[in-house]
Amino acid sequence: QAQLVQSGAEVKKPGASVKVSCKASGYTFTHYYMHWVRQAPGQGLEWMGTIDPSDGNTRYAQKLQGRVTMTRDTSTSTIYMEVSSLRSEDTAMYYCATRGGSSYSYAMDVWGQGTTVTVSS
Amino acid sequence: QSALTQPPSASGSPGQSVTISCTGTSSDVGGYNYVSWYQHHPGKAPKLMIYEVSKRPSGVPDRFSGSKSGNTASLTVSGLQAEDEADYYCNSYAGSNVWVFGGGTKMTVL
């Protein structure tokens, strides 16, 4: 059973950086792209970017280019998402998601439990 | 990378059918048969309801169906039930390893 487990809630000051982790289990980690999706309070879901765990290649949403970095550690089947120069607008629930071994092409079938990031002075 | 356009709200009585639209461009919805739909209850992780425009994952009731015409995809919920009350988001692959979500539709069961 594919599962994604994320790190705990974070509180950061404006201008700081935050790094959230997402550990995968129950499927072959390197076989499926993984995504980061966020939802700010009262807003919709926003695709932030994707990482190919097999080679670390990434693609980020244009809006976040230059402030977001996604990496992976194949030895622990974990991906990381770091956002720098945090602003109040980055306050959100952050999710990792993947197809996770399913045949549901280009969809996100398995989701982490979410990590709350609060940016406040 | 503009968000796909969804109506902010939709509603129906139990047993009725409701359809939610999702409009994009020829670069996303119209260009690929990789539209998916997600159901999102507050405080929980989103749930995949439809993938590849019209396919249902295992365990999703056949009351949920999807379709696409040109640059607009649609999700239809038939035989509306109280537990269908949630936010629904469309998502489309947009090429070059880019995905885009719709703005979301709040479904209310009257």
PDB file of C-alpha atoms in Angstrom:
ATOM      1  CA  GLN A   1       0.000   0.000   0.000  1.00  0.00           C
ATOM      2  CA  ALA A   2       1.647   3.230  -1.188  1.00  0.00           C
ATOM      3  CA  GLN A   3       1.978   5.847   1.524  1.00  0.00           C
ATOM      4  CA  LEU A   4       3.467   9.320   1.866  1.00  0.00           C
ATOM      5  CA  VAL A   5       4.333  10.723   5.299  1.00  0.00           C
ATOM      6  CA  GLN A   6       5.232  14.387   5.647  1.00  0.00           C
ATOM      7  CA  SER A   7       7.159  16.297   8.284  1.00  0.00           C
ATOM      8  CA  GLY A   8       5.459  18.369  10.952  1.00  0.00           C
ATOM      9  CA  ALA A   9       4.059  21.880  11.090  1.00  0.00           C
ATOM     10  CA  GLU A  10       6.397  24.858  10.745  1.00  0.00           C
ATOM     11  CA  VAL A  11       6.216  28.475  11.861  1.00  0.00           C
ATOM     12  CA  LYS A  12       8.617  30.851  10.144  1.00  0.00           C
ATOM     13  CA  LYS A  13       9.283  34.570  10.014  1.00  0.00           C
ATOM     14  CA  PRO A  14       9.035  36.540   6.775  1.00  0.00           C
ATOM     15  CA  GLY A  15      12.221  36.285   4.765  1.00  0.00           C
ATOM     16  CA  ALA A  16      13.202  32.930   6.241  1.00  0.00           C
ATOM     17  CA  SER A  17      13.221  29.555   4.461  1.00  0.00           C
ATOM     18  CA  VAL A  18      11.288  26.377   5.170  1.00  0.00           C
ATOM     19  CA  LYS A  19      12.053  22.804   4.142  1.00  0.00           C
ATOM     20  CA  VAL A  20       9.341  20.144   4.192  1.00  0.00           C
ATOM     21  CA  SER A  21       9.994  16.435   3.748  1.00  0.00           C
ATOM     22  CA  CYS A  22       7.850  13.639   2.317  1.00  0.00           C
ATOM     23  CA  LYS A  23       8.830   9.990   2.857  1.00  0.00           C
ATOM     24  CA  ALA A  24       7.462   7.398   0.445  1.00  0.00           C
ATOM     25  CA  SER A  25       6.828   3.719   1.110  1.00  0.00           C
ATOM     26  CA  GLY A  26       4.943   0.793  -0.391  1.00  0.00           C
ATOM     27  CA  TYR A  27       6.031   1.269  -4.017  1.00  0.00           C
ATOM     28  CA  THR A  28       9.187   1.736  -6.078  1.00  0.00           C
ATOM     29  CA  PHE A  29      10.212   5.285  -5.219  1.00  0.00           C
ATOM     30  CA  THR A  30      12.232   5.979  -8.365  1.00  0.00           C
ATOM     31  CA  HIS A  31       9.520   4.920 -10.808  1.00  0.00           C
ATOM     32  CA  TYR A  32       6.976   7.724 -10.381  1.00  0.00           C
ATOM     33  CA  TYR A  33       7.085  11.513 -10.502  1.00  0.00           C
ATOM     34  CA  MET A  34       6.218  13.263  -7.276  1.00  0.00           C
ATOM     35  CA  HIS A  35       4.457  16.607  -6.911  1.00  0.00           C
ATOM     36  CA  TRP A  36       4.090  19.363  -4.352  1.00  0.00           C
ATOM     37  CA  VAL A  37       0.696  21.051  -4.075  1.00  0.00           C
ATOM     38  CA  ARG A  38      -0.321  23.796  -1.657  1.00  0.00           C
ATOM     39  CA  GLN A  39      -3.535  25.400  -0.466  1.00  0.00           C
ATOM     40  CA  ALA A  40      -3.514  28.812   1.165  1.00  0.00           C
ATOM     41  CA  PRO A  41      -6.352  29.640   3.581  1.00  0.00           C
ATOM     42  CA  GLY A  42      -9.561  30.217   1.647  1.00  0.00           C
ATOM     43  CA  GLN A  43      -7.854  29.502  -1.669  1.00  0.00           C
ATOM     44  CA  GLY A  44      -7.732  26.602  -4.101  1.00  0.00           C
ATOM     45  CA  LEU A  45      -5.141  23.948  -4.790  1.00  0.00           C
ATOM     46  CA  GLU A  46      -1.966  25.197  -6.453  1.00  0.00           C
ATOM     47  CA  TRP A  47       0.500  22.931  -8.256  1.00  0.00           C
ATOM     48  CA  MET A  48       3.999  23.957  -7.161  1.00  0.00           C
ATOM     49  CA  GLY A  49       6.190  21.613  -9.123  1.00  0.00           C
ATOM     50  CA  THR A  50       7.332  18.089  -9.756  1.00  0.00           C
ATOM     51  CA  ILE A  51      10.458  16.002  -9.263  1.00  0.00           C
ATOM     52  CA  ASP A  52      11.560  12.819 -10.997  1.00  0.00           C
ATOM     53  CA  PRO A  53      12.997  10.735  -8.153  1.00  0.00           C
ATOM     54  CA  SER A  54      15.044   8.620 -10.564  1.00  0.00           C
ATOM     55  CA  ASP A  55      17.347  11.455 -11.603  1.00  0.00           C
ATOM     56  CA  GLY A  56      16.329  14.474  -9.525  1.00  0.00           C
ATOM     57  CA  ASN A  57      15.085  16.463 -12.521  1.00  0.00           C
ATOM     58  CA  THR A  58      12.599  19.125 -11.504  1.00  0.00           C
ATOM     59  CA  ARG A  59      10.020  21.451 -13.040  1.00  0.00           C
ATOM     60  CA  TYR A  60       8.555  24.332 -11.061  1.00  0.00           C
ATOM     61  CA  ALA A  61       5.462  26.494 -11.480  1.00  0.00           C
ATOM     62  CA  GLN A  62       6.429  29.749 -13.138  1.00  0.00           C
ATOM     63  CA  LYS A  63       5.121  31.756 -10.188  1.00  0.00           C
ATOM     64  CA  LEU A  64       7.550  30.060  -7.797  1.00  0.00           C
ATOM     65  CA  GLN A  65      10.647  29.923 -10.005  1.00  0.00           C
ATOM     66  CA  GLY A  66      13.668  31.106  -8.084  1.00  0.00           C
ATOM     67  CA  ARG A  67      12.120  30.599  -4.640  1.00  0.00           C
ATOM     68  CA  VAL A  68      11.371  26.878  -4.577  1.00  0.00           C
ATOM     69  CA  THR A  69      13.799  23.967  -4.669  1.00  0.00           C
ATOM     70  CA  MET A  70      12.822  20.304  -4.787  1.00  0.00           C
ATOM     71  CA  THR A  71      15.325  17.553  -4.052  1.00  0.00           C
ATOM     72  CA  ARG A  72      15.284  13.847  -3.302  1.00  0.00           C
ATOM     73  CA  ASP A  73      17.239  11.261  -1.331  1.00  0.00           C
ATOM     74  CA  THR A  74      16.912   7.846  -2.907  1.00  0.00           C
ATOM     75  CA  SER A  75      18.569   6.151   0.083  1.00  0.00           C
ATOM     76  CA  THR A  76      15.604   7.070   2.276  1.00  0.00           C
ATOM     77  CA  SER A  77      12.888   7.372  -0.424  1.00  0.00           C
ATOM     78  CA  THR A  78      12.294  10.952   0.641  1.00  0.00           C
ATOM     79  CA  ILE A  79      11.692  14.139  -1.275  1.00  0.00           C
ATOM     80  CA  TYR A  80      12.157  17.654   0.046  1.00  0.00           C
ATOM     81  CA  MET A  81      10.612  20.991  -0.870  1.00  0.00           C
ATOM     82  CA  GLU A  82      12.260  24.221   0.237  1.00  0.00           C
ATOM     83  CA  VAL A  83      10.728  27.665  -0.148  1.00  0.00           C
ATOM     84  CA  SER A  84      12.974  30.651   0.455  1.00  0.00           C
ATOM     85  CA  SER A  85      12.276  34.352   1.067  1.00  0.00           C
ATOM     86  CA  LEU A  86       9.008  33.429   2.752  1.00  0.00           C
ATOM     87  CA  ARG A  87       6.101  35.875   2.589  1.00  0.00           C
ATOM     88  CA  SER A  88       2.757  35.881   4.359  1.00  0.00           C
ATOM     89  CA  GLU A  89       1.195  34.601   1.127  1.00  0.00           C
ATOM     90  CA  ASP A  90       3.196  31.365   1.545  1.00  0.00           C
ATOM     91  CA  THR A  91       1.132  30.496   4.611  1.00  0.00           C
ATOM     92  CA  ALA A  92      -0.594  27.315   3.469  1.00  0.00           C
ATOM     93  CA  MET A  93      -1.093  23.592   3.797  1.00  0.00           C
ATOM     94  CA  TYR A  94       1.562  21.854   1.707  1.00  0.00           C
ATOM     95  CA  TYR A  95       0.961  18.379   0.263  1.00  0.00           C
ATOM     96  CA  CYS A  96       3.176  15.938  -1.568  1.00  0.00           C
ATOM     97  CA  ALA A  97       1.440  13.629  -4.028  1.00  0.00           C
ATOM     98  CA  THR A  98       2.270  10.911  -6.527  1.00  0.00           C
ATOM     99  CA  ARG A  99       0.846   8.297  -8.827  1.00  0.00           C
ATOM    100  CA  GLY A 100       2.527   5.847  -6.477  1.00  0.00           C
ATOM    101  CA  GLY A 101       2.499   2.581  -8.379  1.00  0.00           C
ATOM    102  CA  SER A 102      -0.969   2.912  -9.820  1.00  0.00           C
ATOM    103  CA  SER A 103      -1.924   2.912 -13.494  1.00  0.00           C
ATOM    104  CA  TYR A 104      -3.600   6.315 -13.177  1.00  0.00           C
ATOM    105  CA  SER A 105      -1.486   8.171 -15.674  1.00  0.00           C
ATOM    106  CA  TYR A 106      -0.680  11.844 -15.084  1.00  0.00           C
ATOM    107  CA  ALA A 107      -2.842  11.862 -11.944  1.00  0.00           C
ATOM    108  CA  MET A 108      -2.104  12.122  -8.229  1.00  0.00           C
ATOM    109  CA  ASP A 109      -3.449   9.055  -6.512  1.00  0.00           C
ATOM    110  CA  VAL A 110      -1.505   9.012  -3.251  1.00  0.00           C
ATOM    111  CA  TRP A 111      -1.251  12.090  -1.026  1.00  0.00           C
ATOM    112  CA  GLY A 112       0.666  12.959   2.095  1.00  0.00           C
ATOM    113  CA  GLN A 113      -1.230  14.091   5.177  1.00  0.00           C
ATOM    114  CA  GLY A 114      -0.236  17.714   4.630  1.00  0.00           C
ATOM    115  CA  THR A 115       2.142  20.064   6.430  1.00  0.00           C
ATOM    116  CA  THR A 116       1.007  23.433   7.721  1.00  0.00           C
ATOM    117  CA  VAL A 117       3.464  26.262   7.130  1.00  0.00           C
ATOM    118  CA  THR A 118       2.696  29.537   8.850  1.00  0.00           C
ATOM    119  CA  VAL A 119       4.637  32.681   7.980  1.00  0.00           C
ATOM    120  CA  SER A 120       4.253  35.312  10.651  1.00  0.00           C
ATOM    121  CA  SER A 121       6.358  37.963  12.285  1.00  0.00           C
TER     122      SER A 121
ATOM    123  CA  GLN B   1       0.521  28.702 -16.568  1.00  0.00           C
ATOM    124  CA  SER B   2      -2.886  30.166 -15.785  1.00  0.00           C
ATOM    125  CA  ALA B   3      -5.312  28.301 -13.551  1.00  0.00           C
ATOM    126  CA  LEU B   4      -8.108  26.451 -15.266  1.00  0.00           C
ATOM    127  CA  THR B   5     -11.529  28.109 -14.930  1.00  0.00           C
ATOM    128  CA  GLN B   6     -14.210  26.464 -12.790  1.00  0.00           C
ATOM    129  CA  PRO B   7     -17.476  27.892 -11.468  1.00  0.00           C
ATOM    130  CA  PRO B   8     -17.032  28.829  -7.797  1.00  0.00           C
ATOM    131  CA  SER B   9     -20.132  26.939  -6.713  1.00  0.00           C
ATOM    132  CA  ALA B  10     -22.589  24.249  -7.758  1.00  0.00           C
ATOM    133  CA  SER B  11     -25.544  22.726  -5.972  1.00  0.00           C
ATOM    134  CA  GLY B  12     -28.259  20.145  -6.242  1.00  0.00           C
ATOM    135  CA  SER B  13     -30.751  18.217  -4.196  1.00  0.00           C
ATOM    136  CA  PRO B  14     -30.177  14.594  -3.176  1.00  0.00           C
ATOM    137  CA  GLY B  15     -30.720  12.309  -6.142  1.00  0.00           C
ATOM    138  CA  GLN B  16     -30.186  15.020  -8.735  1.00  0.00           C
ATOM    139  CA  SER B  17     -27.297  15.331 -11.185  1.00  0.00           C
ATOM    140  CA  VAL B  18     -24.821  18.181 -11.123  1.00  0.00           C
ATOM    141  CA  THR B  19     -22.142  19.009 -13.697  1.00  0.00           C
ATOM    142  CA  ILE B  20     -19.028  21.086 -13.047  1.00  0.00           C
ATOM    143  CA  SER B  21     -17.101  22.580 -15.959  1.00  0.00           C
ATOM    144  CA  CYS B  22     -13.369  23.166 -16.249  1.00  0.00           C
ATOM    145  CA  THR B  23     -12.161  25.415 -19.044  1.00  0.00           C
ATOM    146  CA  GLY B  24      -8.573  25.665 -20.158  1.00  0.00           C
ATOM    147  CA  THR B  25      -6.766  26.177 -23.434  1.00  0.00           C
ATOM    148  CA  SER B  26      -5.402  24.125 -26.289  1.00  0.00           C
ATOM    149  CA  SER B  27      -2.121  24.004 -24.333  1.00  0.00           C
ATOM    150  CA  ASP B  28      -3.597  22.068 -21.440  1.00  0.00           C
ATOM    151  CA  VAL B  29      -7.156  20.662 -21.362  1.00  0.00           C
ATOM    152  CA  GLY B  30      -7.577  20.745 -25.120  1.00  0.00           C
ATOM    153  CA  GLY B  31      -4.129  19.421 -25.899  1.00  0.00           C
ATOM    154  CA  TYR B  32      -3.990  16.307 -23.721  1.00  0.00           C
ATOM    155  CA  ASN B  33      -6.373  13.616 -22.516  1.00  0.00           C
ATOM    156  CA  TYR B  34      -4.845  13.920 -19.051  1.00  0.00           C
ATOM    157  CA  VAL B  35      -7.552  15.729 -17.117  1.00  0.00           C
ATOM    158  CA  SER B  36      -8.145  14.517 -13.571  1.00  0.00           C
ATOM    159  CA  TRP B  37     -10.663  15.515 -10.902  1.00  0.00           C
ATOM    160  CA  TYR B  38     -10.185  15.639  -7.140  1.00  0.00           C
ATOM    161  CA  GLN B  39     -12.634  15.735  -4.262  1.00  0.00           C
ATOM    162  CA  HIS B  40     -11.420  17.713  -1.257  1.00  0.00           C
ATOM    163  CA  HIS B  41     -13.060  17.742   2.141  1.00  0.00           C
ATOM    164  CA  PRO B  42     -11.691  20.406   4.520  1.00  0.00           C
ATOM    165  CA  GLY B  43      -8.890  19.103   6.696  1.00  0.00           C
ATOM    166  CA  LYS B  44      -8.320  15.988   4.595  1.00  0.00           C
ATOM    167  CA  ALA B  45      -6.057  15.184   1.674  1.00  0.00           C
ATOM    168  CA  PRO B  46      -7.602  15.487  -1.804  1.00  0.00           C
ATOM    169  CA  LYS B  47      -8.980  12.285  -3.332  1.00  0.00           C
ATOM    170  CA  LEU B  48      -8.628  11.292  -6.987  1.00  0.00           C
ATOM    171  CA  MET B  49     -12.077  10.785  -8.529  1.00  0.00           C
ATOM    172  CA  ILE B  50     -11.414  10.773 -12.303  1.00  0.00           C
ATOM    173  CA  TYR B  51      -8.239  10.418 -14.362  1.00  0.00           C
ATOM    174  CA  GLU B  52      -7.520  10.550 -18.090  1.00  0.00           C
ATOM    175  CA  VAL B  53     -10.703  12.601 -18.639  1.00  0.00           C
ATOM    176  CA  SER B  54     -13.232   9.856 -17.968  1.00  0.00           C
ATOM    177  CA  LYS B  55     -11.677   6.909 -16.131  1.00  0.00           C
ATOM    178  CA  ARG B  56     -12.621   6.070 -12.567  1.00  0.00           C
ATOM    179  CA  PRO B  57     -10.064   4.756 -10.072  1.00  0.00           C
ATOM    180  CA  SER B  58     -10.903   1.621  -8.188  1.00  0.00           C
ATOM    181  CA  GLY B  59     -13.399   2.314  -5.422  1.00  0.00           C
ATOM    182  CA  VAL B  60     -14.888   5.502  -6.858  1.00  0.00           C
ATOM    183  CA  PRO B  61     -18.669   5.146  -7.332  1.00  0.00           C
ATOM    184  CA  ASP B  62     -19.937   5.095 -10.915  1.00  0.00           C
ATOM    185  CA  ARG B  63     -22.102   8.098 -10.005  1.00  0.00           C
ATOM    186  CA  PHE B  64     -19.003  10.119 -10.872  1.00  0.00           C
ATOM    187  CA  SER B  65     -18.232  10.544 -14.556  1.00  0.00           C
ATOM    188  CA  GLY B  66     -16.002  12.777 -16.651  1.00  0.00           C
ATOM    189  CA  SER B  67     -15.925  14.029 -20.210  1.00  0.00           C
ATOM    190  CA  LYS B  68     -14.195  16.573 -22.425  1.00  0.00           C
ATOM    191  CA  SER B  69     -15.069  18.657 -25.443  1.00  0.00           C
ATOM    192  CA  GLY B  70     -12.438  20.909 -26.922  1.00  0.00           C
ATOM    193  CA  ASN B  71     -10.860  23.003 -24.184  1.00  0.00           C
ATOM    194  CA  THR B  72     -13.540  22.238 -21.596  1.00  0.00           C
ATOM    195  CA  ALA B  73     -13.716  19.199 -19.337  1.00  0.00           C
ATOM    196  CA  SER B  74     -16.670  18.303 -17.161  1.00  0.00           C
ATOM    197  CA  LEU B  75     -17.370  16.282 -14.036  1.00  0.00           C
ATOM    198  CA  THR B  76     -20.901  14.976 -13.528  1.00  0.00           C
ATOM    199  CA  VAL B  77     -22.146  13.645 -10.225  1.00  0.00           C
ATOM    200  CA  SER B  78     -25.350  11.669 -10.639  1.00  0.00           C
ATOM    201  CA  GLY B  79     -27.663  10.580  -7.850  1.00  0.00           C
ATOM    202  CA  LEU B  80     -26.232  13.276  -5.573  1.00  0.00           C
ATOM    203  CA  GLN B  81     -25.655  12.186  -1.987  1.00  0.00           C
ATOM    204  CA  ALA B  82     -24.963  14.158   1.167  1.00  0.00           C
ATOM    205  CA  GLU B  83     -21.386  12.882   1.337  1.00  0.00           C
ATOM    206  CA  ASP B  84     -20.678  14.387  -2.099  1.00  0.00           C
ATOM    207  CA  GLU B  85     -20.660  17.840  -0.513  1.00  0.00           C
ATOM    208  CA  ALA B  86     -17.049  18.957  -0.906  1.00  0.00           C
ATOM    209  CA  ASP B  87     -14.741  21.087  -3.011  1.00  0.00           C
ATOM    210  CA  TYR B  88     -13.896  19.699  -6.450  1.00  0.00           C
ATOM    211  CA  TYR B  89     -10.803  20.562  -8.459  1.00  0.00           C
ATOM    212  CA  CYS B  90      -9.899  19.754 -12.020  1.00  0.00           C
ATOM    213  CA  ASN B  91      -6.288  19.314 -13.030  1.00  0.00           C
ATOM    214  CA  SER B  92      -4.674  19.048 -16.436  1.00  0.00           C
ATOM    215  CA  TYR B  93      -1.270  18.123 -17.747  1.00  0.00           C
ATOM    216  CA  ALA B  94       0.080  21.071 -19.736  1.00  0.00           C
ATOM    217  CA  GLY B  95       3.139  19.527 -21.358  1.00  0.00           C
ATOM    218  CA  SER B  96       6.833  19.692 -20.458  1.00  0.00           C
ATOM    219  CA  ASN B  97       6.199  18.251 -16.979  1.00  0.00           C
ATOM    220  CA  VAL B  98       3.838  21.047 -15.993  1.00  0.00           C
ATOM    221  CA  TRP B  99       0.442  20.495 -14.395  1.00  0.00           C
ATOM    222  CA  VAL B 100      -2.259  23.068 -13.600  1.00  0.00           C
ATOM    223  CA  PHE B 101      -5.278  23.047 -11.270  1.00  0.00           C
ATOM    224  CA  GLY B 102      -8.616  24.723 -11.641  1.00  0.00           C
ATOM    225  CA  GLY B 103      -9.755  27.281  -9.100  1.00  0.00           C
ATOM    226  CA  GLY B 104     -12.108  24.809  -7.442  1.00  0.00           C
ATOM    227  CA  THR B 105     -15.887  24.423  -7.172  1.00  0.00           C
ATOM    228  CA  LYS B 106     -17.757  24.187  -3.885  1.00  0.00           C
ATOM    229  CA  MET B 107     -20.470  21.553  -4.267  1.00  0.00           C
ATOM    230  CA  THR B 108     -23.452  21.963  -1.933  1.00  0.00           C
ATOM    231  CA  VAL B 109     -26.087  19.284  -1.454  1.00  0.00           C
ATOM    232  CA  LEU B 110     -29.310  21.106  -0.667  1.00  0.00           C
TER     233      LEU B 110
END
